[in-house]
Amino acid sequence: MRLSRYFLPVLKETPAEAQIVSHRLMLRAGMIKQASAGIYSWLPLGFKVLRRIEQIVHEEQQRAGHIPMLMPTLQSADLWRESGRYDDYGQEMLRITDRHGRDMLYGPTNEELITDIFRSNVASYKDLPLTLYHIQWKFRDEVRPRFGVMRGREFLMKDGYNFDLTKDDALHAYNRHLVSYLRSYERMGLQAIPMRADGGPIGGDYTHEFLVLAETGESEVFYDSDITDLKFGDREIDYDDVAQCQSVLEEFTSRYARTDETHDEAVFAEVPEARRRSARGIEVGQIFYFGTKYSEAMGATVIDAEQNQVPVHMGSHGIGVSRLLGAIIEASHDDKGIIWPEGVTPFHCGIVNLKQGDEAADAACDALYGALTAAGLEPLYDDRKERAGGKFATMDLIGLPWRITVGPRGLKNGVVELTSRKTGESEELTPEAAVAKVVARYAAL
Ligand code: ATP
Ligand code: MG
């Protein structure tokens, strides 16, 4: 993309309404624009990152054997009356009446809808296990929408639902979700720690929230500092291997890590004092096994091998796709702007032409652009007639991991400058070597 043809409305001033750095930077970098309280338009740059995050979530869910689909945002109230949640949900649910006087709602989540799809189409244990998921907009009329996309009213969520014959099978699905979430967040350059969470009225030990540690997080968390050393990394995983998935769960959940809702001082005291930490965290996902709550209420049963009708065991598993943009920026920025992890960056490499209109510089930039594109990468070429300082400031603000700077002086010696946004380090290389280095970085992801 050439910047002169793109739509990147960066702001010079720091917007007064934004209280936290990720919100400020998303507004300044022209990624989002508020449409009304807690509701945002995704401008081209923000939309690109949103799509990259979605793509990672899709790939990792499908790697785990989970099946993508799409359910609508608007739902009929009748299904929610069946589960009993129409009245329970309270004011967070946006209720709508259509022209025929039918009660509708903008879905805050989809357990009812998916359970209805399941019961209408699946009758036998032979069709299990089954995990369906979608990535769709949700609406929750939050009392205090704030922090930009972190606590929006309309937000994008991946929500997946497993249907299994037995509790053990459902717990394997739970473990698959845990593993696939660890992989997803790591690909986004994030450390998200699974922490024991509150199962609400249903209770039980089978729910974990994934938290990114950040001062601006809304959750209070307590953990054993050893847990921050854990990495899933690039190890192989067979999602059908029950024992293997279980061992990952044990590895990542055996140390103390809880949100304030489940925090227990007595148990925490058993962690050596030097390793006890309390901090703030951003919830970027949650996995939850809830047994037969919805299947019993809504009659989602299958015939088992003994010909009995049994309610299926279910769980639901969410990732805050749009919130993740804020969380990633909270975890990765400096005073100049965003520092995108390579896995989610909107463009792979910036090209800055120090002297637009100079024949040699223009030709070199075009050649770099062509070479990066041919290698399957998306460069962003700042081809505007602007001062170098302004171009650098924009590139630093929008946070592309790599920048190639091209000027007539360097070209005389056959070199361009390759700069890492993260370390700030620059090196002079031939254009070919600069391209090769950037290409190799992304190939390694
Ligand atoms: P919270 O406690 O932050 O209100 P939740 O536990 O009610 O969230 P879930 O139902 O677990 O949310 O939804 C799955 C994920 O969706 C959450 O882990 C979070 O990342 C994201 N999410 C929830 N509410 C919002 C919101 N208002 N804005 C943006 N993302 C949200
Ligand atoms: Mg949650």
mmCIF file with all atom_site columns, N, CA and C in Angstrom, residues 362-418:
data_model
loop_
_atom_site.group_PDB
_atom_site.id
_atom_site.type_symbol
_atom_site.label_atom_id
_atom_site.label_alt_id
_atom_site.label_comp_id
_atom_site.label_asym_id
_atom_site.label_entity_id
_atom_site.label_seq_id
_atom_site.pdbx_PDB_ins_code
_atom_site.Cartn_x
_atom_site.Cartn_y
_atom_site.Cartn_z
_atom_site.occupancy
_atom_site.B_iso_or_equiv
_atom_site.pdbx_formal_charge
_atom_site.auth_seq_id
_atom_site.auth_comp_id
_atom_site.auth_asym_id
_atom_site.auth_atom_id
_atom_site.pdbx_PDB_model_num
ATOM 1   N N  . ASP A 1 362 ? 13.204 7.054   -5.656 1.00 0.00 ? 362 ASP A N  1
ATOM 2   C CA . ASP A 1 362 ? 11.888 6.548   -6.052 1.00 0.00 ? 362 ASP A CA 1
ATOM 3   C C  . ASP A 1 362 ? 12.007 5.142   -6.649 1.00 0.00 ? 362 ASP A C  1
ATOM 4   N N  . ALA A 1 363 ? 13.004 4.966   -7.515 1.00 0.00 ? 363 ALA A N  1
ATOM 5   C CA . ALA A 1 363 ? 13.160 3.657   -8.173 1.00 0.00 ? 363 ALA A CA 1
ATOM 6   C C  . ALA A 1 363 ? 13.517 2.583   -7.157 1.00 0.00 ? 363 ALA A C  1
ATOM 7   N N  . ALA A 1 364 ? 14.390 2.932   -6.201 1.00 0.00 ? 364 ALA A N  1
ATOM 8   C CA . ALA A 1 364 ? 14.780 1.941   -5.187 1.00 0.00 ? 364 ALA A CA 1
ATOM 9   C C  . ALA A 1 364 ? 13.570 1.550   -4.324 1.00 0.00 ? 364 ALA A C  1
ATOM 10  N N  . CYS A 1 365 ? 12.751 2.536   -3.973 1.00 0.00 ? 365 CYS A N  1
ATOM 11  C CA . CYS A 1 365 ? 11.560 2.239   -3.151 1.00 0.00 ? 365 CYS A CA 1
ATOM 12  C C  . CYS A 1 365 ? 10.600 1.343   -3.919 1.00 0.00 ? 365 CYS A C  1
ATOM 13  N N  . ASP A 1 366 ? 10.402 1.651   -5.200 1.00 0.00 ? 366 ASP A N  1
ATOM 14  C CA . ASP A 1 366 ? 9.512  0.824   -6.016 1.00 0.00 ? 366 ASP A CA 1
ATOM 15  C C  . ASP A 1 366 ? 10.024 -0.614  -6.084 1.00 0.00 ? 366 ASP A C  1
ATOM 16  N N  . ALA A 1 367 ? 11.354 -0.743  -6.208 1.00 0.00 ? 367 ALA A N  1
ATOM 17  C CA . ALA A 1 367 ? 11.939 -2.087  -6.300 1.00 0.00 ? 367 ALA A CA 1
ATOM 18  C C  . ALA A 1 367 ? 11.753 -2.843  -4.976 1.00 0.00 ? 367 ALA A C  1
ATOM 19  N N  . LEU A 1 368 ? 11.963 -2.149  -3.863 1.00 0.00 ? 368 LEU A N  1
ATOM 20  C CA . LEU A 1 368 ? 11.765 -2.788  -2.550 1.00 0.00 ? 368 LEU A CA 1
ATOM 21  C C  . LEU A 1 368 ? 10.308 -3.213  -2.386 1.00 0.00 ? 368 LEU A C  1
ATOM 22  N N  . TYR A 1 369 ? 9.428  -2.327  -2.775 1.00 0.00 ? 369 TYR A N  1
ATOM 23  C CA . TYR A 1 369 ? 7.996  -2.591  -2.679 1.00 0.00 ? 369 TYR A CA 1
ATOM 24  C C  . TYR A 1 369 ? 7.637  -3.852  -3.468 1.00 0.00 ? 369 TYR A C  1
ATOM 25  N N  . GLY A 1 370 ? 8.176  -3.919  -4.690 1.00 0.00 ? 370 GLY A N  1
ATOM 26  C CA . GLY A 1 370 ? 7.908  -5.071  -5.549 1.00 0.00 ? 370 GLY A CA 1
ATOM 27  C C  . GLY A 1 370 ? 8.469  -6.361  -4.964 1.00 0.00 ? 370 GLY A C  1
ATOM 28  N N  . ALA A 1 371 ? 9.686  -6.276  -4.419 1.00 0.00 ? 371 ALA A N  1
ATOM 29  C CA . ALA A 1 371 ? 10.329 -7.486  -3.900 1.00 0.00 ? 371 ALA A CA 1
ATOM 30  C C  . ALA A 1 371 ? 9.594  -8.004  -2.659 1.00 0.00 ? 371 ALA A C  1
ATOM 31  N N  . LEU A 1 372 ? 9.204  -7.092  -1.765 1.00 0.00 ? 372 LEU A N  1
ATOM 32  C CA . LEU A 1 372 ? 8.486  -7.522  -0.549 1.00 0.00 ? 372 LEU A CA 1
ATOM 33  C C  . LEU A 1 372 ? 7.126  -8.119  -0.924 1.00 0.00 ? 372 LEU A C  1
ATOM 34  N N  . THR A 1 373 ? 6.461  -7.468  -1.866 1.00 0.00 ? 373 THR A N  1
ATOM 35  C CA . THR A 1 373 ? 5.150  -7.951  -2.294 1.00 0.00 ? 373 THR A CA 1
ATOM 36  C C  . THR A 1 373 ? 5.267  -9.324  -2.945 1.00 0.00 ? 373 THR A C  1
ATOM 37  N N  . ALA A 1 374 ? 6.290  -9.476  -3.788 1.00 0.00 ? 374 ALA A N  1
ATOM 38  C CA . ALA A 1 374 ? 6.478  -10.761 -4.478 1.00 0.00 ? 374 ALA A CA 1
ATOM 39  C C  . ALA A 1 374 ? 6.750  -11.873 -3.469 1.00 0.00 ? 374 ALA A C  1
ATOM 40  N N  . ALA A 1 375 ? 7.315  -11.508 -2.314 1.00 0.00 ? 375 ALA A N  1
ATOM 41  C CA . ALA A 1 375 ? 7.591  -12.518 -1.284 1.00 0.00 ? 375 ALA A CA 1
ATOM 42  C C  . ALA A 1 375 ? 6.364  -12.784 -0.418 1.00 0.00 ? 375 ALA A C  1
ATOM 43  N N  . GLY A 1 376 ? 5.240  -12.177 -0.781 1.00 0.00 ? 376 GLY A N  1
ATOM 44  C CA . GLY A 1 376 ? 4.001  -12.454 -0.045 1.00 0.00 ? 376 GLY A CA 1
ATOM 45  C C  . GLY A 1 376 ? 3.786  -11.536 1.146  1.00 0.00 ? 376 GLY A C  1
ATOM 46  N N  . LEU A 1 377 ? 4.586  -10.480 1.260  1.00 0.00 ? 377 LEU A N  1
ATOM 47  C CA . LEU A 1 377 ? 4.416  -9.552  2.385  1.00 0.00 ? 377 LEU A CA 1
ATOM 48  C C  . LEU A 1 377 ? 3.676  -8.299  1.934  1.00 0.00 ? 377 LEU A C  1
ATOM 49  N N  . GLU A 1 378 ? 3.145  -7.584  2.911  1.00 0.00 ? 378 GLU A N  1
ATOM 50  C CA . GLU A 1 378 ? 2.463  -6.322  2.625  1.00 0.00 ? 378 GLU A CA 1
ATOM 51  C C  . GLU A 1 378 ? 3.281  -5.166  3.172  1.00 0.00 ? 378 GLU A C  1
ATOM 52  N N  . PRO A 1 379 ? 3.939  -4.409  2.295  1.00 0.00 ? 379 PRO A N  1
ATOM 53  C CA . PRO A 1 379 ? 4.655  -3.217  2.763  1.00 0.00 ? 379 PRO A CA 1
ATOM 54  C C  . PRO A 1 379 ? 3.730  -2.002  2.788  1.00 0.00 ? 379 PRO A C  1
ATOM 55  N N  . LEU A 1 380 ? 4.091  -1.036  3.612  1.00 0.00 ? 380 LEU A N  1
ATOM 56  C CA . LEU A 1 380 ? 3.424  0.262   3.575  1.00 0.00 ? 380 LEU A CA 1
ATOM 57  C C  . LEU A 1 380 ? 4.484  1.283   3.189  1.00 0.00 ? 380 LEU A C  1
ATOM 58  N N  . TYR A 1 381 ? 4.302  1.866   2.021  1.00 0.00 ? 381 TYR A N  1
ATOM 59  C CA . TYR A 1 381 ? 5.315  2.765   1.457  1.00 0.00 ? 381 TYR A CA 1
ATOM 60  C C  . TYR A 1 381 ? 4.891  4.207   1.687  1.00 0.00 ? 381 TYR A C  1
ATOM 61  N N  . ASP A 1 382 ? 5.674  4.921   2.498  1.00 0.00 ? 382 ASP A N  1
ATOM 62  C CA . ASP A 1 382 ? 5.380  6.344   2.704  1.00 0.00 ? 382 ASP A CA 1
ATOM 63  C C  . ASP A 1 382 ? 5.982  7.138   1.556  1.00 0.00 ? 382 ASP A C  1
ATOM 64  N N  . ASP A 1 383 ? 5.138  7.374   0.567  1.00 0.00 ? 383 ASP A N  1
ATOM 65  C CA . ASP A 1 383 ? 5.570  8.052   -0.661 1.00 0.00 ? 383 ASP A CA 1
ATOM 66  C C  . ASP A 1 383 ? 5.074  9.496   -0.687 1.00 0.00 ? 383 ASP A C  1
ATOM 67  N N  . ARG A 1 384 ? 4.718  10.013  0.497  1.00 0.00 ? 384 ARG A N  1
ATOM 68  C CA . ARG A 1 384 ? 4.210  11.388  0.523  1.00 0.00 ? 384 ARG A CA 1
ATOM 69  C C  . ARG A 1 384 ? 5.377  12.373  0.454  1.00 0.00 ? 384 ARG A C  1
ATOM 70  N N  . LYS A 1 385 ? 5.053  13.562  -0.032 1.00 0.00 ? 385 LYS A N  1
ATOM 71  C CA . LYS A 1 385 ? 6.078  14.622  -0.058 1.00 0.00 ? 385 LYS A CA 1
ATOM 72  C C  . LYS A 1 385 ? 6.057  15.300  1.299  1.00 0.00 ? 385 LYS A C  1
ATOM 73  N N  . GLU A 1 386 ? 6.688  14.659  2.255  1.00 0.00 ? 386 GLU A N  1
ATOM 74  C CA . GLU A 1 386 ? 6.702  15.188  3.616  1.00 0.00 ? 386 GLU A CA 1
ATOM 75  C C  . GLU A 1 386 ? 8.116  15.172  4.125  1.00 0.00 ? 386 GLU A C  1
ATOM 76  N N  . ARG A 1 387 ? 8.360  15.909  5.201  1.00 0.00 ? 387 ARG A N  1
ATOM 77  C CA . ARG A 1 387 ? 9.694  15.907  5.801  1.00 0.00 ? 387 ARG A CA 1
ATOM 78  C C  . ARG A 1 387 ? 9.978  14.537  6.405  1.00 0.00 ? 387 ARG A C  1
ATOM 79  N N  . ALA A 1 388 ? 11.269 14.177  6.442  1.00 0.00 ? 388 ALA A N  1
ATOM 80  C CA . ALA A 1 388 ? 11.652 12.871  6.977  1.00 0.00 ? 388 ALA A CA 1
ATOM 81  C C  . ALA A 1 388 ? 11.155 12.697  8.418  1.00 0.00 ? 388 ALA A C  1
ATOM 82  N N  . GLY A 1 389 ? 11.277 13.769  9.202  1.00 0.00 ? 389 GLY A N  1
ATOM 83  C CA . GLY A 1 389 ? 10.869 13.685  10.615 1.00 0.00 ? 389 GLY A CA 1
ATOM 84  C C  . GLY A 1 389 ? 9.411  13.275  10.768 1.00 0.00 ? 389 GLY A C  1
ATOM 85  N N  . GLY A 1 390 ? 8.561  13.858  9.930  1.00 0.00 ? 390 GLY A N  1
ATOM 86  C CA . GLY A 1 390 ? 7.127  13.533  9.970  1.00 0.00 ? 390 GLY A CA 1
ATOM 87  C C  . GLY A 1 390 ? 6.874  12.092  9.570  1.00 0.00 ? 390 GLY A C  1
ATOM 88  N N  . LYS A 1 391 ? 7.620  11.634  8.570  1.00 0.00 ? 391 LYS A N  1
ATOM 89  C CA . LYS A 1 391 ? 7.448  10.242  8.119  1.00 0.00 ? 391 LYS A CA 1
ATOM 90  C C  . LYS A 1 391 ? 7.873  9.269   9.213  1.00 0.00 ? 391 LYS A C  1
ATOM 91  N N  . PHE A 1 392 ? 8.997  9.549   9.863  1.00 0.00 ? 392 PHE A N  1
ATOM 92  C CA . PHE A 1 392 ? 9.456  8.663   10.938 1.00 0.00 ? 392 PHE A CA 1
ATOM 93  C C  . PHE A 1 392 ? 8.445  8.646   12.082 1.00 0.00 ? 392 PHE A C  1
ATOM 94  N N  . ALA A 1 393 ? 7.916  9.824   12.404 1.00 0.00 ? 393 ALA A N  1
ATOM 95  C CA . ALA A 1 393 ? 6.966  9.898   13.529 1.00 0.00 ? 393 ALA A CA 1
ATOM 96  C C  . ALA A 1 393 ? 5.724  9.059   13.230 1.00 0.00 ? 393 ALA A C  1
ATOM 97  N N  . THR A 1 394 ? 5.246  9.114   11.988 1.00 0.00 ? 394 THR A N  1
ATOM 98  C CA . THR A 1 394 ? 4.071  8.317   11.624 1.00 0.00 ? 394 THR A CA 1
ATOM 99  C C  . THR A 1 394 ? 4.390  6.825   11.714 1.00 0.00 ? 394 THR A C  1
ATOM 100 N N  . MET A 1 395 ? 5.540  6.436   11.169 1.00 0.00 ? 395 MET A N  1
ATOM 101 C CA . MET A 1 395 ? 5.919  5.015   11.215 1.00 0.00 ? 395 MET A CA 1
ATOM 102 C C  . MET A 1 395 ? 6.059  4.537   12.659 1.00 0.00 ? 395 MET A C  1
ATOM 103 N N  . ASP A 1 396 ? 6.681  5.363   13.509 1.00 0.00 ? 396 ASP A N  1
ATOM 104 C CA . ASP A 1 396 ? 6.829  4.959   14.916 1.00 0.00 ? 396 ASP A CA 1
ATOM 105 C C  . ASP A 1 396 ? 5.461  4.859   15.584 1.00 0.00 ? 396 ASP A C  1
ATOM 106 N N  . LEU A 1 397 ? 4.588  5.781   15.286 1.00 0.00 ? 397 LEU A N  1
ATOM 107 C CA . LEU A 1 397 ? 3.255  5.775   15.897 1.00 0.00 ? 397 LEU A CA 1
ATOM 108 C C  . LEU A 1 397 ? 2.478  4.516   15.517 1.00 0.00 ? 397 LEU A C  1
ATOM 109 N N  . ILE A 1 398 ? 2.481  4.174   14.232 1.00 0.00 ? 398 ILE A N  1
ATOM 110 C CA . ILE A 1 398 ? 1.673  3.021   13.812 1.00 0.00 ? 398 ILE A CA 1
ATOM 111 C C  . ILE A 1 398 ? 2.390  1.701   14.043 1.00 0.00 ? 398 ILE A C  1
ATOM 112 N N  . GLY A 1 399 ? 3.677  1.759   14.384 1.00 0.00 ? 399 GLY A N  1
ATOM 113 C CA . GLY A 1 399 ? 4.329  0.614   15.019 1.00 0.00 ? 399 GLY A CA 1
ATOM 114 C C  . GLY A 1 399 ? 4.694  -0.594  14.180 1.00 0.00 ? 399 GLY A C  1
ATOM 115 N N  . LEU A 1 400 ? 4.939  -0.410  12.873 1.00 0.00 ? 400 LEU A N  1
ATOM 116 C CA . LEU A 1 400 ? 5.316  -1.579  12.064 1.00 0.00 ? 400 LEU A CA 1
ATOM 117 C C  . LEU A 1 400 ? 6.664  -2.120  12.570 1.00 0.00 ? 400 LEU A C  1
ATOM 118 N N  . PRO A 1 401 ? 6.801  -3.439  12.655 1.00 0.00 ? 401 PRO A N  1
ATOM 119 C CA . PRO A 1 401 ? 8.015  -4.009  13.248 1.00 0.00 ? 401 PRO A CA 1
ATOM 120 C C  . PRO A 1 401 ? 9.305  -3.642  12.509 1.00 0.00 ? 401 PRO A C  1
ATOM 121 N N  . TRP A 1 402 ? 9.222  -3.435  11.190 1.00 0.00 ? 402 TRP A N  1
ATOM 122 C CA . TRP A 1 402 ? 10.422 -3.155  10.389 1.00 0.00 ? 402 TRP A CA 1
ATOM 123 C C  . TRP A 1 402 ? 10.203 -1.933  9.516  1.00 0.00 ? 402 TRP A C  1
ATOM 124 N N  . ARG A 1 403 ? 11.280 -1.177  9.366  1.00 0.00 ? 403 ARG A N  1
ATOM 125 C CA . ARG A 1 403 ? 11.228 -0.006  8.491  1.00 0.00 ? 403 ARG A CA 1
ATOM 126 C C  . ARG A 1 403 ? 12.482 0.000   7.635  1.00 0.00 ? 403 ARG A C  1
ATOM 127 N N  . ILE A 1 404 ? 12.292 0.194   6.339  1.00 0.00 ? 404 ILE A N  1
ATOM 128 C CA . ILE A 1 404 ? 13.446 0.367   5.454  1.00 0.00 ? 404 ILE A CA 1
ATOM 129 C C  . ILE A 1 404 ? 13.462 1.820   5.010  1.00 0.00 ? 404 ILE A C  1
ATOM 130 N N  . THR A 1 405 ? 14.570 2.484   5.289  1.00 0.00 ? 405 THR A N  1
ATOM 131 C CA . THR A 1 405 ? 14.688 3.895   4.951  1.00 0.00 ? 405 THR A CA 1
ATOM 132 C C  . THR A 1 405 ? 15.602 4.031   3.732  1.00 0.00 ? 405 THR A C  1
ATOM 133 N N  . VAL A 1 406 ? 15.110 4.790   2.761  1.00 0.00 ? 406 VAL A N  1
ATOM 134 C CA . VAL A 1 406 ? 15.824 4.908   1.494  1.00 0.00 ? 406 VAL A CA 1
ATOM 135 C C  . VAL A 1 406 ? 16.121 6.375   1.212  1.00 0.00 ? 406 VAL A C  1
ATOM 136 N N  . GLY A 1 407 ? 17.400 6.686   0.991  1.00 0.00 ? 407 GLY A N  1
ATOM 137 C CA . GLY A 1 407 ? 17.763 8.069   0.654  1.00 0.00 ? 407 GLY A CA 1
ATOM 138 C C  . GLY A 1 407 ? 18.861 8.089   -0.384 1.00 0.00 ? 407 GLY A C  1
ATOM 139 N N  . PRO A 1 408 ? 18.977 9.210   -1.109 1.00 0.00 ? 408 PRO A N  1
ATOM 140 C CA . PRO A 1 408 ? 19.976 9.302   -2.177 1.00 0.00 ? 408 PRO A CA 1
ATOM 141 C C  . PRO A 1 408 ? 21.396 9.050   -1.681 1.00 0.00 ? 408 PRO A C  1
ATOM 142 N N  . ARG A 1 409 ? 21.697 9.503   -0.441 1.00 0.00 ? 409 ARG A N  1
ATOM 143 C CA . ARG A 1 409 ? 23.070 9.360   0.043  1.00 0.00 ? 409 ARG A CA 1
ATOM 144 C C  . ARG A 1 409 ? 23.430 7.885   0.227  1.00 0.00 ? 409 ARG A C  1
ATOM 145 N N  . GLY A 1 410 ? 22.578 7.128   0.877  1.00 0.00 ? 410 GLY A N  1
ATOM 146 C CA . GLY A 1 410 ? 22.838 5.701   1.075  1.00 0.00 ? 410 GLY A CA 1
ATOM 147 C C  . GLY A 1 410 ? 22.912 4.963   -0.250 1.00 0.00 ? 410 GLY A C  1
ATOM 148 N N  . LEU A 1 411 ? 22.009 5.337   -1.140 1.00 0.00 ? 411 LEU A N  1
ATOM 149 C CA . LEU A 1 411 ? 21.966 4.628   -2.426 1.00 0.00 ? 411 LEU A CA 1
ATOM 150 C C  . LEU A 1 411 ? 23.268 4.779   -3.205 1.00 0.00 ? 411 LEU A C  1
ATOM 151 N N  . LYS A 1 412 ? 23.929 5.928   -3.009 1.00 0.00 ? 412 LYS A N  1
ATOM 152 C CA . LYS A 1 412 ? 25.230 6.111   -3.681 1.00 0.00 ? 412 LYS A CA 1
ATOM 153 C C  . LYS A 1 412 ? 26.222 5.030   -3.270 1.00 0.00 ? 412 LYS A C  1
ATOM 154 N N  . ASN A 1 413 ? 26.072 4.572   -1.997 1.00 0.00 ? 413 ASN A N  1
ATOM 155 C CA . ASN A 1 413 ? 26.937 3.482   -1.520 1.00 0.00 ? 413 ASN A CA 1
ATOM 156 C C  . ASN A 1 413 ? 26.264 2.120   -1.657 1.00 0.00 ? 413 ASN A C  1
ATOM 157 N N  . GLY A 1 414 ? 25.114 2.108   -2.319 1.00 0.00 ? 414 GLY A N  1
ATOM 158 C CA . GLY A 1 414 ? 24.431 0.834   -2.547 1.00 0.00 ? 414 GLY A CA 1
ATOM 159 C C  . GLY A 1 414 ? 23.681 0.294   -1.336 1.00 0.00 ? 414 GLY A C  1
ATOM 160 N N  . VAL A 1 415 ? 23.394 1.166   -0.353 1.00 0.00 ? 415 VAL A N  1
ATOM 161 C CA . VAL A 1 415 ? 22.722 0.644   0.846  1.00 0.00 ? 415 VAL A CA 1
ATOM 162 C C  . VAL A 1 415 ? 21.442 1.402   1.213  1.00 0.00 ? 415 VAL A C  1
ATOM 163 N N  . VAL A 1 416 ? 20.594 0.699   1.949  1.00 0.00 ? 416 VAL A N  1
ATOM 164 C CA . VAL A 1 416 ? 19.423 1.289   2.589  1.00 0.00 ? 416 VAL A CA 1
ATOM 165 C C  . VAL A 1 416 ? 19.572 0.972   4.084  1.00 0.00 ? 416 VAL A C  1
ATOM 166 N N  . GLU A 1 417 ? 18.655 1.531   4.880  1.00 0.00 ? 417 GLU A N  1
ATOM 167 C CA . GLU A 1 417 ? 18.760 1.309   6.319  1.00 0.00 ? 417 GLU A CA 1
ATOM 168 C C  . GLU A 1 417 ? 17.567 0.480   6.787  1.00 0.00 ? 417 GLU A C  1
ATOM 169 N N  . LEU A 1 418 ? 17.857 -0.594  7.521  1.00 0.00 ? 418 LEU A N  1
ATOM 170 C CA . LEU A 1 418 ? 16.787 -1.434  8.069  1.00 0.00 ? 418 LEU A CA 1
ATOM 171 C C  . LEU A 1 418 ? 16.728 -1.209  9.579  1.00 0.00 ? 418 LEU A C  1
#
